[in-house]
Every structure is written in C-alpha cells, then in structure tokens.
Amino acid sequence: MTLATVGDEQQWAVPDVPTPSRPAAIELDRVTMRFDRDGARPAVLQDVSLTVAEGEFVSLLGASGCGKSTLLSLVAGLGSPTSGTVTTPVGRTALMFQESALFPWLTAGQNVELALRLRGVPRRERGPEAERLLESVHLGGQHGARVHELSGGMRQRVALARALAQDARILLMDEPFAALDAITRDVLHDELTRVWQENGLTVVFVTHNVREAVRLGQRVELMSSRPGRFVRRWLVDIEGPRRIESAEVADLSREITDDLRREIRRHAVATPDAGGTT
Amino acid sequence: MSSTTQYDDVASLEAGLDALDTPARTSESWGTSLRRSVLPPVVAILFFGLVWVVVVALHVKPTYVVPAPSEVWSTFTDYWAQGAVQEAVWNSLRRAFVGFAVSVVIGTALGLLLAQFRFVRTAVGPLVTGLQSLPSVAWVPAAIIWFGLSDAAIYTVVLLGAVPSIANGLLAGVQQVPPIYLRVGRVLGARGWASIRYVVLPAAMPGYLAGLRQGWAFAWRSLMAAELITFSPALGTSLGQLLQTGRELSDMSLVVAAILLILVVGVGIELLVFSPVERRLLRSRGLTGSST
C-alpha cells in the first residue's frame, strides 16, 4: 500500500495535481463565494481551485460550515460564485442530497421517468428506460411503489437511478448516505462504486465521515472552515476492492482524522478574540 | 472474475435488506372499516333524534315552535309530492356547482398570481385574507343593488365567498413546498413553466385541496344566504327560498325540513367528493397512517 500525500502542511497553497492523462470534467478557478455584501464575515469559499479529471472519484471532506455543499451547488449550476469561474467541460451534472428528495406524489418509476421527460426522452422510450435504470440499482419491479413505502436505502437507490436518468457525466453527492444505518450505508458504498465504474462517471462525494471518504474516493480533499479552502489532499492508492473496515482504510483514515482535528482546533484558538491576528 | 461476484453479492445483499426494511402493509377488511367509520356517526344521529323526540314529548315548547320529527317528515313528503323539494335541491345545487366552478377558475388564477409575484402578494394578499373573514352575506345588499333580484346577484355573493378561500389555499400550498423539491426540479432541468407544472403544483396539491374544500363550504353557505334574501318568484324554488317560505307561513316544520336538507346536501358533497379525494391524495403521499 502506498499513500501518496500531496500538500503543504503549514500553509494553504496546495499545488495543482498534475491531473492524469484524462481531460478535466470539473474545473474551479480561484472561486470565492460570500453571502454577505460587505465582507464582514469570512467567505464561505475563498480562492478555491480544484480540478477533477473525467472518471475520477473525489471525496470532499470537512467539518460543518466549510462550504462543501456550497461548492457542490456551484458545480451543479444552482448559483454563481462571487468571483472566479466554475466550468464543467464534459456537460450535464446530477446532484443527490442527504434526503432522497423523491417527489412523493409520484411512484418510484414515475420519479425516474420525470427526469427522462425533462431531459427530452420521447414518451415511448421512458417506461422501458426507467425500468432498466431501476433494475440497474437492483430495484426492478418497484416501478409502482410509492415513495413512502420504500426504506431509506431504497429511496437513495431510486434517487441514484433518477440521477442516472439525467444522463449526466458528473455525479455530485451531498452526504447522500448520512441518514442511513451503517449496514445499509456499507451496501450502498458497494453499489455506488459499481455504478461509478460501470458508467465511467465523474463523482464528487461530500461527506464528513472520514472512513467513508477513504472507502470511496480515489482522492480525498480536506477543506477548512471559515473561510472554506482546500487544506490538504491525499491520493488513496489501495489496490482491488475496498472495505470500510480494512486496515488500509483505517490507517489512512487515522492520518486524515488527525489533520481534520488539528483543523477544527484551530477555530477554538481563533474564536475568542474575534480578530485572531496572532 | 472477482469483481463480478462482489457485485452479485451486492444484489442479493440489497434484496435481503429491502425485504427486511420494507414496512409490512396491513389492510383492514371492508367490514371493519365500515364499522369504524360509519357506526359512530349513525349512533350520534340516533342520539340527537332521541333527544328531539324526548323534548317534543315533554312539551317544553308548543309544537309550532318545536315540531315533532313526524311533522317535519310529513311536511317533507308533502313538498316532495309537489316536486318542490326536488326542484329546490336541483336549483340550489346547480347554482352551487356553477358558482363553485367559476370560483375555482378565478381563485386558482388569483392564487397563482399571488404565489408567483411578490408585488401582487404584498399589494392584494391582505385584502384577500380580509375578504376571507368577511361574511359574504355582507355582500348581499350590494349585489342586489348592482344586479337586482337575479341569478347574477346570487353568483356575485357565492364568488365573493369562495374565491378568497381557494386563492389563499393555493397560495399556502405553494408557500409550503419544501425548498428541496424546487432545487431537485432545477437540477433535473425544470425551469419556468416546467417547474410550476411538474414540481410546484403537484407539491402544493394538499394545500390547494384544503382551499377547495373550504371554498365549497363557503360557496354553499353564501348561496343559502343569497337565496334567502334575494327572494323573487322569477328565480324559481330553491333551498333558501323554502326557508323563506317557511318563515312567511310560520311553518316551523318546513323551516326544519329545509335546514336538514341544506345540511344533508352540504355533508353529502363533503363525504362523496372532498373526503375521498383528500384521503386518496394524502394516502398516496404517505401523509396519513393507513390504519387510523
């Protein structure tokens, strides 16, 4: 096992990873995002740059308030940054949330069909295509199920099928498994890994679960809070199928957790004298 | 290939989890649900009937003030034989349906305007809410002065009674749409009208339906008030007019029969139309326990 650690411990400057031969799927160039006009509060995102290669699986890790969700919204096109640029050269993005956010007035299959319809798929093809997508997340035969009849894990799989129905090349996930029980989450990690590999998707996975980040990602990006910035980066180089309880995952998780804690403690020092210019 | 078996494993694992996690669906028998939902109101009605009989038997008041159930029944059958009851119910229901239908169109349009444009909401919103609490009987004199003793006057009162409820119901429904649905809609590519059609309106349905239900109740009430006051032979027999006739003839059993008819029609529409629609809507969204 080799853990390639890139990054500079003492300052923020993270050198750009010379991305693999594949082209970039997501590019953030010195993105700053602030919600207040006067700039009194620290920016939610400050001067953030990130490149994600096509087909790459990146985990974004950070404590609350580090702007992870904001960053995903920007990539999804749900807002525009205060300054800087966000580009997704490979096209469409799909976004999944912590709650499945399936529409309760539709059945599981109709939820998937709506995504197809909004994408412009002709009526005749929607039914079979929705069925195929549901089968791809092992939910064949659940086409007519009402959302409230499904378990949390099943809902997230329908949401995954709906995201796939958008035919997006980029899948953005905002803590999608945070509300699930550990057993279901573990199974969905396998499921997501499979879907990612089979479809050649680019995935950005936001979480505050260190092990989950390591279990899933080819790269883990640690973010600081207030202002949100990238602090450190790990390339996860574990051969073969991973399991959340394996020693390699545990080792790297420990290292990342140490960094994360250091990051959080910094705030305890900075907060009391609001200025914090020491 | 090891990865293939790993994924086969996922499929069977998920199938197992799904079976464990899926809540068991219980359905109660037809007889049980009938006993649960029909028996209590029947008991209540029998009880009130009994109280009525006892009061009459005790001669608390003379029978021209509190008529016996049998007198009310015989008055009812008399008027039925003349065809007056059927005509009255038909005329009133027709007016209520037409008035309600027009109210739905206007109220829905107004509700959408209120929901969509902040300016309209700020400017007209309080007025609409105010109208909702203004008893629509208050409009009867104005309507008669404007339109005379005519159907137009009656419809004016019905509209003023029902439109604000429907508009406010739709507005409340739209305002209570969880923001996450709107975000999902945008992610899926629903903008503008597509967002309204596929996300906002379906999501607002429960609030809208509550508004329609209240709108119907207000329309029916307003109609009775209007029919009672705009009393003219040209307008034909109606439930409100039966009431007025009863009053003029000092025929208390006709008055009671008319009140009961108004009640039965109002409750009947509620039970036959609104309750089933609402129950289906809420149940399909998992908003109501299936066993309660």
XYZ file of C-alpha atoms in Angstrom:
570
model
C 0.000 0.000 0.000
C 1.292 3.420 -0.833
C -0.222 6.566 0.461
C 0.752 9.440 -1.714
C 0.329 12.592 0.268
C 0.405 15.782 -1.625
C 0.250 19.134 0.025
C 1.940 21.536 2.291
C 1.182 21.248 5.960
C 1.924 24.779 7.062
C 0.124 26.902 4.507
C -2.892 26.806 2.293
C -1.137 26.714 -1.016
C -1.951 23.309 -2.425
C -0.078 22.646 -5.622
C -2.274 21.670 -8.513
C -2.252 17.981 -9.015
C -0.976 17.354 -12.485
C -4.098 15.501 -13.486
C -3.771 12.176 -15.228
C -3.884 11.989 -18.983
C -7.675 12.274 -18.898
C -9.281 15.666 -19.576
C -10.823 17.722 -16.792
C -14.505 17.173 -16.001
C -14.773 19.928 -13.403
C -12.627 22.990 -13.077
C -12.869 25.554 -10.321
C -10.569 28.511 -10.787
C -9.996 30.786 -7.804
C -13.624 30.603 -6.761
C -14.753 32.873 -3.940
C -18.263 32.750 -2.575
C -19.656 35.088 0.057
C -23.274 35.565 1.017
C -22.855 38.964 2.699
C -22.178 42.029 0.614
C -19.896 43.960 2.977
C -17.421 41.145 3.519
C -17.651 41.364 7.311
C -17.938 37.637 7.749
C -15.371 35.233 6.333
C -16.153 33.986 2.856
C -17.887 30.631 2.567
C -15.369 29.685 -0.084
C -12.182 31.643 -0.561
C -9.970 31.392 -3.589
C -10.716 27.755 -4.126
C -9.246 25.962 -7.100
C -9.932 22.353 -7.941
C -9.635 20.159 -10.982
C -11.405 16.838 -11.211
C -10.467 14.570 -14.090
C -13.056 12.725 -16.109
C -13.917 9.440 -14.492
C -12.325 10.398 -11.181
C -13.938 9.813 -7.787
C -13.111 12.629 -5.371
C -14.199 12.786 -1.740
C -14.609 16.234 -0.225
C -14.119 16.120 3.496
C -14.524 18.807 6.106
C -16.220 19.892 9.300
C -19.531 21.721 9.239
C -19.535 25.117 7.622
C -16.609 24.522 5.314
C -18.629 25.275 2.221
C -18.752 21.736 0.851
C -22.417 21.945 -0.041
C -21.999 25.435 -1.463
C -19.225 24.165 -3.669
C -21.450 21.359 -4.994
C -24.286 23.799 -5.676
C -21.929 25.946 -7.712
C -20.757 22.978 -9.749
C -24.385 21.935 -10.249
C -25.150 25.384 -11.604
C -27.567 26.246 -8.789
C -25.788 29.533 -8.233
C -22.860 31.552 -9.434
C -19.724 32.414 -7.464
C -18.936 35.902 -6.187
C -15.727 35.695 -8.179
C -13.804 33.060 -10.073
C -15.055 30.543 -12.598
C -16.678 27.124 -12.442
C -16.671 25.047 -15.599
C -17.831 21.528 -16.354
C -16.482 20.808 -19.834
C -17.989 17.312 -20.065
C -21.517 18.643 -19.668
C -24.501 17.848 -17.534
C -24.340 17.341 -13.773
C -26.639 15.420 -11.472
C -26.934 16.194 -7.766
C -28.000 13.927 -4.919
C -28.842 15.082 -1.418
C -28.859 13.628 2.061
C -32.613 13.204 1.782
C -33.627 11.322 -1.314
C -35.938 14.244 -2.211
C -38.013 11.959 -4.399
C -41.336 13.538 -5.281
C -43.935 11.879 -3.031
C -46.772 12.432 -5.500
C -45.068 10.121 -7.992
C -44.191 6.439 -7.816
C -40.576 5.313 -7.834
C -40.743 4.676 -11.576
C -42.509 7.963 -12.304
C -39.768 9.833 -10.455
C -37.227 8.323 -12.814
C -39.496 8.945 -15.796
C -39.851 12.617 -14.893
C -36.077 13.024 -15.115
C -36.174 11.351 -18.535
C -39.032 13.566 -19.645
C -37.301 16.768 -18.541
C -34.269 15.572 -20.492
C -36.432 15.275 -23.601
C -36.670 11.483 -23.926
C -39.718 10.595 -26.072
C -42.730 9.187 -24.260
C -42.483 5.660 -25.709
C -38.947 5.152 -24.504
C -39.445 6.477 -20.975
C -41.153 3.430 -19.483
C -38.640 0.782 -20.557
C -35.715 3.109 -19.843
C -36.982 3.827 -16.316
C -37.397 0.096 -15.733
C -33.854 -0.551 -16.947
C -32.469 2.164 -14.646
C -34.357 0.792 -11.656
C -33.027 -2.671 -12.430
C -29.521 -1.258 -12.596
C -29.827 -0.318 -8.918
C -31.478 -3.674 -8.158
C -34.955 -2.236 -7.825
C -36.592 -3.943 -10.789
C -40.270 -4.480 -10.090
C -40.508 -1.471 -7.774
C -41.727 0.804 -10.560
C -45.159 1.268 -8.998
C -44.003 1.577 -5.391
C -44.903 4.773 -3.554
C -42.010 6.700 -2.082
C -43.233 6.286 1.490
C -43.401 2.531 1.022
C -39.651 2.347 0.405
C -36.912 2.160 3.017
C -34.294 4.920 3.269
C -31.737 2.855 1.375
C -34.195 2.018 -1.394
C -35.115 5.688 -1.725
C -31.487 6.649 -2.183
C -31.150 3.980 -4.861
C -34.193 5.366 -6.671
C -32.588 8.811 -6.345
C -29.432 7.308 -7.847
C -31.468 5.857 -10.716
C -33.073 9.268 -11.193
C -29.636 10.893 -11.288
C -28.528 8.325 -13.888
C -31.690 9.100 -15.871
C -30.366 12.613 -16.385
C -27.600 11.052 -18.451
C -25.188 13.300 -16.587
C -21.469 12.648 -16.851
C -20.867 14.187 -13.435
C -22.496 12.933 -10.273
C -22.388 15.311 -7.311
C -23.343 13.803 -3.979
C -24.028 15.834 -0.858
C -23.753 13.445 2.092
C -26.165 11.057 0.384
C -25.773 8.243 2.902
C -25.544 10.297 6.100
C -29.076 9.466 7.220
C -28.812 5.720 6.615
C -27.984 2.987 9.082
C -24.434 1.607 8.953
C -25.373 -1.697 7.314
C -27.325 -0.084 4.514
C -24.630 2.534 4.040
C -21.991 -0.153 3.672
C -24.016 -1.918 0.987
C -24.654 1.348 -0.841
C -20.905 2.042 -0.883
C -20.507 -1.142 -2.940
C -23.452 -0.163 -5.097
C -22.118 3.332 -5.761
C -18.636 2.016 -6.578
C -20.178 -0.355 -9.100
C -22.367 2.299 -10.711
C -19.406 4.676 -10.897
C -17.181 2.108 -12.606
C -19.824 0.761 -14.957
C -20.879 4.185 -16.169
C -17.484 5.853 -16.195
C -18.892 8.743 -14.174
C -17.034 11.563 -12.546
C -18.075 11.683 -8.901
C -17.629 14.363 -6.269
C -18.738 12.967 -2.938
C -19.176 15.320 0.004
C -19.065 13.782 3.459
C -17.900 14.387 6.986
C -17.289 10.721 7.533
C -13.543 10.151 7.138
C -13.747 6.409 6.573
C -16.456 6.844 4.014
C -14.292 9.372 2.185
C -11.375 6.945 2.114
C -13.528 3.917 1.328
C -14.955 5.568 -1.782
C -12.562 8.177 -3.106
C -9.525 7.906 -5.335
C -8.608 11.235 -3.861
C -9.614 12.861 -0.594
C -9.647 16.632 -0.349
C -9.722 18.123 3.141
C -11.376 21.506 3.499
C -11.018 24.086 6.251
C -13.929 26.100 7.597
C -14.482 29.854 7.634
C -13.245 30.572 5.126
C -13.648 27.369 3.171
C -10.440 26.359 1.467
C -8.642 23.211 0.469
C -6.083 22.348 3.102
C -4.657 19.016 2.210
C -5.038 16.243 -0.279
C -4.463 12.515 -0.194
C -4.362 10.161 -3.122
C -5.897 6.894 -1.996
C -3.911 4.140 -3.574
C -5.480 0.923 -2.407
C -5.462 -1.993 -4.823
C -8.586 -4.010 -5.519
C -11.980 -3.877 -3.865
C -12.005 -1.852 -0.671
C -13.922 -2.411 2.501
C -14.648 0.188 5.084
C -13.220 -1.982 7.871
C -9.972 -2.879 6.102
C -6.624 -1.943 7.627
C -5.569 0.282 4.721
C -8.722 2.341 5.008
C -8.295 2.546 8.771
C -4.651 3.675 8.540
C -5.313 6.462 6.126
C -8.469 7.462 7.995
C -6.446 7.883 11.169
C -3.994 10.143 9.461
C -6.729 12.232 7.890
C -8.674 12.422 11.159
C -5.586 13.834 12.889
C -5.390 16.574 10.298
C -9.089 17.218 10.485
C -8.921 17.584 14.277
C -5.981 19.957 14.028
C -8.048 21.965 11.583
C -11.014 22.082 13.960
C -8.869 23.016 16.986
C -7.533 26.000 15.111
C -11.014 27.500 15.400
C -11.062 27.133 19.175
C -7.979 29.374 19.295
C -9.211 31.811 16.722
C -12.712 32.388 18.017
C -12.401 34.072 21.475
C -10.675 37.253 20.331
C -12.659 37.530 17.129
C -9.716 39.213 15.397
C -7.331 36.302 15.828
C -4.364 38.089 14.249
C -1.526 36.447 16.074
C -13.809 -12.595 -12.071
C -13.765 -11.466 -8.501
C -15.439 -8.097 -9.057
C -18.411 -9.751 -10.733
C -19.052 -11.986 -7.763
C -18.617 -9.000 -5.496
C -21.428 -7.197 -7.334
C -23.670 -10.264 -7.449
C -23.197 -10.204 -3.759
C -24.433 -6.610 -3.611
C -27.594 -7.535 -5.485
C -28.513 -10.326 -3.099
C -27.488 -8.258 -0.083
C -29.733 -5.445 -1.194
C -32.599 -7.808 -1.893
C -32.265 -9.063 1.691
C -32.084 -5.586 3.176
C -35.046 -4.432 1.107
C -37.142 -7.328 2.339
C -36.189 -6.511 5.934
C -36.711 -2.778 5.612
C -39.952 -2.665 3.683
C -42.756 -1.906 6.086
C -45.427 -4.577 6.122
C -48.599 -3.375 4.518
C -51.691 -4.029 6.562
C -55.116 -3.665 5.101
C -58.210 -3.991 7.181
C -61.285 -5.769 5.970
C -64.135 -3.900 4.361
C -66.463 -4.765 7.207
C -64.063 -3.480 9.846
C -63.542 -0.145 8.142
C -67.305 0.219 7.670
C -67.896 -0.471 11.336
C -65.209 2.024 12.292
C -66.236 4.897 10.069
C -69.989 4.524 9.673
C -71.150 3.314 13.058
C -70.084 6.336 15.209
C -71.946 8.996 13.179
C -75.044 6.787 12.941
C -75.041 6.423 16.709
C -74.673 10.193 17.105
C -77.578 10.902 14.727
C -79.806 8.410 16.538
C -78.894 10.059 19.815
C -79.842 13.538 18.593
C -83.078 12.164 17.160
C -83.863 10.658 20.519
C -83.215 13.968 22.314
C -85.516 15.675 19.800
C -88.331 13.159 20.421
C -87.939 13.484 24.185
C -88.033 17.302 24.047
C -91.219 17.214 21.963
C -92.828 14.586 24.220
C -92.128 16.697 27.310
C -93.999 19.664 25.722
C -91.193 22.054 26.640
C -92.392 24.283 23.810
C -95.565 24.212 21.711
C -95.273 22.155 18.524
C -95.451 25.180 16.237
C -92.127 26.200 17.805
C -90.540 22.753 18.139
C -92.300 20.422 15.699
C -92.117 16.674 16.144
C -89.927 14.654 13.749
C -93.107 13.109 12.321
C -94.495 16.564 11.425
C -91.253 17.549 9.717
C -91.351 14.268 7.817
C -94.924 14.746 6.652
C -94.179 18.318 5.529
C -91.185 16.988 3.675
C -93.236 14.288 1.903
C -95.924 16.858 1.029
C -93.427 19.131 -0.653
C -91.737 16.107 -2.235
C -95.060 15.058 -3.742
C -95.449 18.549 -5.245
C -91.948 18.252 -6.695
C -90.870 21.335 -4.746
C -88.109 19.558 -2.846
C -86.536 18.104 -5.970
C -86.718 21.441 -7.764
C -85.287 23.318 -4.804
C -82.370 20.913 -4.378
C -81.692 20.862 -8.105
C -81.762 24.665 -8.436
C -79.554 25.239 -5.429
C -77.079 22.511 -6.391
C -76.884 23.804 -9.954
C -76.145 27.309 -8.717
C -73.631 25.994 -6.214
C -71.817 23.950 -8.862
C -71.732 26.756 -11.413
C -70.686 29.294 -8.784
C -68.057 26.957 -7.368
C -66.676 26.100 -10.818
C -66.282 29.772 -11.694
C -64.761 30.378 -8.247
C -62.213 27.608 -8.871
C -61.128 29.196 -12.142
C -60.856 32.708 -10.692
C -59.469 31.583 -7.338
C -56.799 29.411 -8.958
C -55.689 32.191 -11.286
C -55.608 34.648 -8.397
C -53.733 32.169 -6.200
C -51.110 31.620 -8.889
C -50.658 35.365 -9.306
C -50.302 35.777 -5.542
C -47.800 32.926 -5.345
C -45.765 33.990 -8.337
C -45.443 37.732 -7.896
C -44.243 39.225 -4.692
C -45.706 42.597 -5.612
C -49.210 41.164 -6.070
C -48.845 39.282 -2.802
C -47.874 42.373 -0.855
C -50.480 44.555 -2.544
C -53.527 42.277 -2.647
C -52.671 39.474 -0.210
C -54.018 41.133 2.962
C -57.160 42.146 1.087
C -57.814 38.550 0.018
C -57.269 37.323 3.557
C -59.578 40.071 4.813
C -62.284 39.065 2.347
C -61.964 35.506 3.601
C -63.055 36.576 7.067
C -65.787 38.910 5.827
C -69.122 37.049 5.941
C -70.309 37.025 2.359
C -73.872 37.857 3.492
C -72.481 41.354 3.846
C -72.302 41.490 0.041
C -75.988 40.631 -0.495
C -77.345 44.232 -0.318
C -74.620 45.476 -2.635
C -75.203 42.613 -5.074
C -78.945 43.290 -5.142
C -78.380 46.993 -5.802
C -75.942 46.152 -8.605
C -77.754 43.267 -10.266
C -81.346 43.334 -8.914
C -83.064 40.169 -7.728
C -81.316 37.938 -10.236
C -79.021 34.964 -10.602
C -76.181 37.412 -11.183
C -76.634 38.822 -7.680
C -76.585 35.329 -6.187
C -73.457 34.321 -8.120
C -71.697 37.513 -7.052
C -72.202 36.597 -3.413
C -71.109 32.991 -3.994
C -67.945 34.105 -5.795
C -67.022 36.611 -3.117
C -67.476 33.846 -0.566
C -65.472 31.109 -2.282
C -62.738 32.799 -4.326
C -60.612 34.098 -1.403
C -60.520 30.668 0.262
C -59.432 28.929 -2.913
C -56.798 31.560 -3.743
C -55.407 31.507 -0.216
C -55.388 27.710 -0.126
C -53.336 27.562 -3.308
C -51.011 30.278 -2.043
C -50.473 28.439 1.248
C -49.857 25.213 -0.659
C -47.226 26.838 -2.852
C -45.523 28.568 0.054
C -45.261 25.298 1.932
C -43.498 23.449 -0.881
C -40.233 22.205 0.652
C -37.335 24.128 -0.965
C -35.502 20.854 -1.612
C -38.128 19.923 -4.220
C -37.503 23.161 -6.067
C -33.762 22.511 -6.036
C -34.240 18.959 -7.278
C -36.517 20.293 -10.001
C -33.834 22.720 -11.120
C -31.174 20.014 -11.058
C -33.443 17.836 -13.220
C -33.781 20.705 -15.663
C -37.254 22.018 -14.807
C -37.276 25.769 -15.308
C -40.109 28.257 -15.595
C -43.423 26.689 -16.559
C -41.989 23.146 -16.376
C -41.033 23.793 -12.754
C -44.545 25.046 -11.955
C -46.224 22.163 -13.754
C -44.089 19.247 -12.618
C -42.928 20.412 -9.197
C -44.753 23.376 -7.654
C -48.367 22.496 -8.480
C -48.210 18.792 -7.567
C -46.329 19.643 -4.384
C -48.933 22.300 -3.494
C -51.872 19.931 -4.031
C -52.692 19.239 -0.355
C -52.943 22.957 0.453
C -54.895 23.621 -2.730
C -57.323 20.828 -1.957
C -57.876 22.182 1.559
C -58.623 25.546 -0.051
C -61.097 23.973 -2.488
C -62.843 22.201 0.342
C -63.191 25.379 2.356
C -64.175 27.229 -0.810
C -67.010 24.758 -1.367
C -68.246 25.193 2.206
C -68.162 28.969 1.804
C -69.879 28.793 -1.592
C -72.689 26.674 -0.182
C -73.144 28.936 2.829
C -73.057 32.096 0.755
C -75.554 30.600 -1.657
C -78.044 29.925 1.129
C -77.703 33.456 2.454
C -78.122 34.901 -1.026
C -81.138 32.735 -1.878
C -82.777 33.580 1.407
C -82.546 37.303 0.858
C -82.885 37.640 -2.923
C -86.398 36.302 -2.745
C -88.186 36.520 -6.061
C -90.680 34.232 -7.815
C -88.693 34.783 -11.015
C -85.783 32.865 -9.514
C -87.743 29.654 -9.035
C -87.787 27.399 -5.999
C -84.546 26.869 -4.113
C -83.497 25.671 -0.682
C -83.019 29.219 0.556
C -86.427 30.087 -0.768
C -88.027 27.117 1.026
C -86.627 28.580 4.236
C -88.072 31.973 3.454
C -91.453 30.456 2.561
C -91.464 28.567 5.847
C -90.782 31.764 7.722
C -93.561 33.674 5.960
C -96.072 30.896 6.600
C -94.782 30.489 10.171
C -94.413 26.817 9.228
C -91.667 25.623 11.549
C -91.681 22.087 10.214
C -90.922 23.422 6.716
C -88.092 25.508 8.153
C -86.620 22.492 9.936
C -87.054 20.325 6.832
C -85.232 22.939 4.739
C -82.409 23.233 7.289
C -81.990 19.465 7.330
C -81.975 19.369 3.528
C -79.281 22.064 3.383
C -77.253 20.141 5.921
C -77.664 16.817 4.131
C -76.643 18.247 0.755
C -73.619 20.034 2.254
C -72.454 16.973 4.173
C -73.222 14.725 1.208
C -70.949 16.680 -1.154
C -68.263 16.715 1.510
C -68.471 12.967 2.045
C -68.919 11.958 -1.583
C -66.461 14.335 -3.233
C -63.916 16.006 -0.993
C -63.218 13.396 1.666
C -62.413 10.552 -0.752
C -60.237 12.781 -2.959
C -58.325 14.134 0.017
C -57.905 10.709 1.572
C -56.534 9.283 -1.649
C -54.156 12.197 -2.109
C -52.790 12.053 1.417
C -52.539 8.278 1.453
C -50.654 8.126 -1.829
C -48.093 10.507 -0.349
C -47.831 8.603 2.895
C -49.147 11.598 4.830
C -51.700 9.609 6.755
C -51.488 6.418 8.755
C -53.343 3.721 6.866
C -54.737 2.134 9.996
C -56.137 5.138 11.853
